[in-house]
Amino acid sequence: MIHNNPVQLQVRQAAQILGGNITNCHHALEELRRLSLILFSQTRAQETDIRRWFAAEGFGIDEDGFWTSLPLLAAYRNDRAPANAVSWSWHPDLVHNPDACFRMYCLRDAGTYLAEIRARLPDAAWIYYQDVTNTAIQFPYIDQITAITPDFDWSSYHTYVSVAPENNPEREIRWTSPTIDYAGEGLILSASVPVYFLNRFIGLWSIDLPMESLYKKSIFDTTMKGQVNFIIDRSGHLVAHPWVETKIDKEKGSLYQGHIRNLDKKFARLDIPALYREKTGHKLLARESDNETVVWFEVIPGIEWIFIASVPSRSMEDAVNLRIRKALDQVRSGDFSYRIKEVEDIDRAGHIAEGFNRMVEALEEQERIREENRKEKKKLETRLSHFQRMEAIGTLAGGIAHDFNNILFPILGYTELLLGDLPEDSKEHEMVSSIYRAAGRARDLTRQILTFSRQTEIKNQVVSFQSIAKEALKLLRASIPTSIEIINKIRNDCPAVYGDPTKLHQIIMNLCTNAFHAVETSGGRFEVCLEPITVGTEEMPGLDSLSPGTYIRLTVSDNGHGMDEATTMQIFDPYFTTKEEGKGTGLGLSVTYGIVTKLKGAMKVYSEPGKGSVFHVYLPAADLPAARHEETETEQKGGTERILLVDDETSITVMVKQFLERYGYSITAFTDSRDALAAFTQAPDEFDLVITDMSMPEMSGDLLAVKLKEIRPDISIILTTGFSEKISDKTYDTNAIDRFFMKPVAVGDLNRAIRSLMDTDDTDID
């Protein structure tokens, strides 16, 4: 009667379902721990990067005393916060804590991943990271003051205490006892995983789950009369019971869980520690009376709960008696084929079979969820691998850019020399001009690569968007088959816009590339239109974020396959792509949307399957006209100053020397920085200005500049570099370096910098 009966089967199946839900939560926590360790170990950030982040996100102290993004808080309070936004628990005193700032900076974009994990745990109330610096992030976004105060001590929080080193030396995932969630989710359980970096405890990830989200009400369904199913914890307190509820007193901040011994005095005889040791089985209670009870139990791994089914012995005997009576009726009717097998065969009864089928269906559903989790885990691992490859590409790009810029420098310089020597109406002048423009595009491409790898930053400026658009279409036309028609409707009367030319170029290239892919197989066409447009105070669907004024509207339309509404809603999500694997990253439109948004613009898209797509980009017009080159090379004035030129590339020193001598300067050139230092040390007053490269063997340009200034503090120094991780136009030492240029630099620009420094010195002397 005891073994392999339907009650025991029900207990095991219910425990498996509960254990599966616990395992899903554990997998999510392990993913969060791995993600944070990758971010903490691979993120490179200086204090200036963090300050720029503060400025870009509008960080400040809110009226409740928290250090947070004020625009995001305002958006949340107006129900306009992004779905992947995270909130910050950050006391203003910790803004100067370098560990707090660095780790919060590393997790600044974690909302996308947290949203994905929460999608796999749809019942999760909160996902949050707590740092030993007493800072934290929460997802989804929450107005901090509704849950805690700015001086809240996270180290006293129950999740923190549960995994702190002194309480969890094994560094395992730990679950806490039920608590009250004052942010609105009622009675919750919390699971936490500690995060150790370089063998040092630095924080923890936690997931809060409503109690009832871990089990379905069906676990209370029974197969026998008088059966009761319930869950207890290690101390014997009731976790879930069909009619005994946990009492919550929010005013006092307390809760009361009933104890198993209060259900019936016979449960006082249960040895709960023994149940944990045995993990599964049954116990017979109250043998001395006819009110015997059989208790089946199964320990749920990972959370230290026990699922229990309590059944009166009488109910089981009645089931057996019914089976026996049925067998006797069959014999009485003359059917001798019916056999009463072992007592465990009573599970063939209809209601038991139905219960079993429900269990199997639940297991199938659980396996489906597990498979989805495995797929999601694989996708996350693929994305993390992609980020690692991108970082490696960025490092490689820096080295390539340095060498490529050094190659381009003499090409641009010598063509600039030739242009000055050749008659402007000659065929040779036209040919050299083409070389100069091509080299200029190569220079811009190098800067775009460095921008892509985040190793340089091109400043926003007032530019002609139509000029950039026309240049982009020229490049596209050369790379797209002639079977694809490109219709150019770019107006020349468009006002200038304020932006990064490289990123504006990227907007056009991304949209046009998508349009090309949409018509690639059909040999269709796409159209590019650029025109001024006025956005007024009247309501314009999709443009609510734009202030009234003049805008430039870029429209890229195609007659390709188009998209349905569901696809259109997702196209700006990172990594979403409709292209087959290997042909798209899903980043193009996401990056484009980010660029447009940062320029205070907007994007709209219209699409219909079979009819094509239309993308509109709105960018605000600049108040000033596009910048123009102030003077030609022939209009520039030179000088007679004595210049010390240092660059380890002979081709560069020869070219720059020859060019500057045309302006009347006296040039002393060296390809070894040590020789240059020796010459300057011997006769420091023989030079009026120094031009030096940054990356040189033996002694770098910035170190040379410091040594020269030590000898003669008033010497003017110009530093050039193809690329260096050590220095940029924002980080160079202004005490040692007076001007900074990224190679390749137009020699005319170099001359203007010389005159600026020398003419300023003359004015000071007068």
PDB file of N, CA and C in Angstrom, residues 178-181 186-188 244-258:
ATOM      1  N   PRO A 178      10.638  34.344   3.816  1.00  0.00           N
ATOM      2  CA  PRO A 178       9.683  35.301   3.231  1.00  0.00           C
ATOM      3  C   PRO A 178       9.748  36.659   3.925  1.00  0.00           C
ATOM      4  N   THR A 179       9.643  37.711   3.132  1.00  0.00           N
ATOM      5  CA  THR A 179       9.647  39.073   3.661  1.00  0.00           C
ATOM      6  C   THR A 179       8.535  39.873   3.002  1.00  0.00           C
ATOM      7  N   ILE A 180       8.308  41.072   3.534  1.00  0.00           N
ATOM      8  CA  ILE A 180       7.285  41.960   2.980  1.00  0.00           C
ATOM      9  C   ILE A 180       7.953  42.926   2.022  1.00  0.00           C
ATOM     10  N   ASP A 181       7.430  42.992   0.788  1.00  0.00           N
ATOM     11  CA  ASP A 181       7.950  43.951  -0.188  1.00  0.00           C
ATOM     12  C   ASP A 181       7.098  45.212  -0.129  1.00  0.00           C
ATOM     13  N   GLY A 186       3.921  42.469  -2.272  1.00  0.00           N
ATOM     14  CA  GLY A 186       3.400  41.613  -1.219  1.00  0.00           C
ATOM     15  C   GLY A 186       4.465  40.750  -0.575  1.00  0.00           C
ATOM     16  N   LEU A 187       4.106  39.473  -0.318  1.00  0.00           N
ATOM     17  CA  LEU A 187       5.023  38.540   0.334  1.00  0.00           C
ATOM     18  C   LEU A 187       5.972  37.970  -0.711  1.00  0.00           C
ATOM     19  N   ILE A 188       7.274  38.135  -0.483  1.00  0.00           N
ATOM     20  CA  ILE A 188       8.246  37.725  -1.493  1.00  0.00           C
ATOM     21  C   ILE A 188       9.335  36.857  -0.876  1.00  0.00           C
ATOM     22  N   VAL A 244      -4.370  27.584   5.148  1.00  0.00           N
ATOM     23  CA  VAL A 244      -3.671  28.325   6.198  1.00  0.00           C
ATOM     24  C   VAL A 244      -2.760  29.345   5.527  1.00  0.00           C
ATOM     25  N   GLU A 245      -3.033  30.627   5.697  1.00  0.00           N
ATOM     26  CA  GLU A 245      -2.274  31.674   5.035  1.00  0.00           C
ATOM     27  C   GLU A 245      -1.307  32.352   6.007  1.00  0.00           C
ATOM     28  N   THR A 246      -0.213  32.877   5.438  1.00  0.00           N
ATOM     29  CA  THR A 246       0.738  33.664   6.225  1.00  0.00           C
ATOM     30  C   THR A 246       0.105  35.018   6.544  1.00  0.00           C
ATOM     31  N   LYS A 247       0.151  35.417   7.797  1.00  0.00           N
ATOM     32  CA  LYS A 247      -0.436  36.693   8.214  1.00  0.00           C
ATOM     33  C   LYS A 247       0.605  37.804   8.113  1.00  0.00           C
ATOM     34  N   ILE A 248       0.209  38.906   7.462  1.00  0.00           N
ATOM     35  CA  ILE A 248       1.123  40.029   7.235  1.00  0.00           C
ATOM     36  C   ILE A 248       0.615  41.252   7.986  1.00  0.00           C
ATOM     37  N   ASP A 249       1.496  41.879   8.752  1.00  0.00           N
ATOM     38  CA  ASP A 249       1.188  43.146   9.419  1.00  0.00           C
ATOM     39  C   ASP A 249       2.152  44.194   8.864  1.00  0.00           C
ATOM     40  N   LYS A 250       1.698  44.937   7.833  1.00  0.00           N
ATOM     41  CA  LYS A 250       2.583  45.913   7.187  1.00  0.00           C
ATOM     42  C   LYS A 250       2.921  47.074   8.113  1.00  0.00           C
ATOM     43  N   GLU A 251       1.983  47.436   8.976  1.00  0.00           N
ATOM     44  CA  GLU A 251       2.257  48.563   9.869  1.00  0.00           C
ATOM     45  C   GLU A 251       3.402  48.244  10.821  1.00  0.00           C
ATOM     46  N   LYS A 252       3.418  47.012  11.343  1.00  0.00           N
ATOM     47  CA  LYS A 252       4.498  46.613  12.240  1.00  0.00           C
ATOM     48  C   LYS A 252       5.686  46.034  11.480  1.00  0.00           C
ATOM     49  N   GLY A 253       5.497  45.789  10.183  1.00  0.00           N
ATOM     50  CA  GLY A 253       6.580  45.217   9.398  1.00  0.00           C
ATOM     51  C   GLY A 253       6.872  43.778   9.777  1.00  0.00           C
ATOM     52  N   SER A 254       5.839  43.025  10.155  1.00  0.00           N
ATOM     53  CA  SER A 254       6.060  41.657  10.596  1.00  0.00           C
ATOM     54  C   SER A 254       5.115  40.720   9.862  1.00  0.00           C
ATOM     55  N   LEU A 255       5.452  39.405   9.892  1.00  0.00           N
ATOM     56  CA  LEU A 255       4.583  38.401   9.309  1.00  0.00           C
ATOM     57  C   LEU A 255       4.609  37.172  10.207  1.00  0.00           C
ATOM     58  N   TYR A 256       3.546  36.393  10.137  1.00  0.00           N
ATOM     59  CA  TYR A 256       3.449  35.197  10.973  1.00  0.00           C
ATOM     60  C   TYR A 256       3.175  34.003  10.086  1.00  0.00           C
ATOM     61  N   GLN A 257       4.066  33.003  10.149  1.00  0.00           N
ATOM     62  CA  GLN A 257       3.889  31.756   9.427  1.00  0.00           C
ATOM     63  C   GLN A 257       3.499  30.671  10.427  1.00  0.00           C
ATOM     64  N   GLY A 258       2.410  29.974  10.111  1.00  0.00           N
ATOM     65  CA  GLY A 258       2.012  28.886  10.986  1.00  0.00           C
ATOM     66  C   GLY A 258       3.033  27.760  10.978  1.00  0.00           C
TER      67      GLY A 258
END
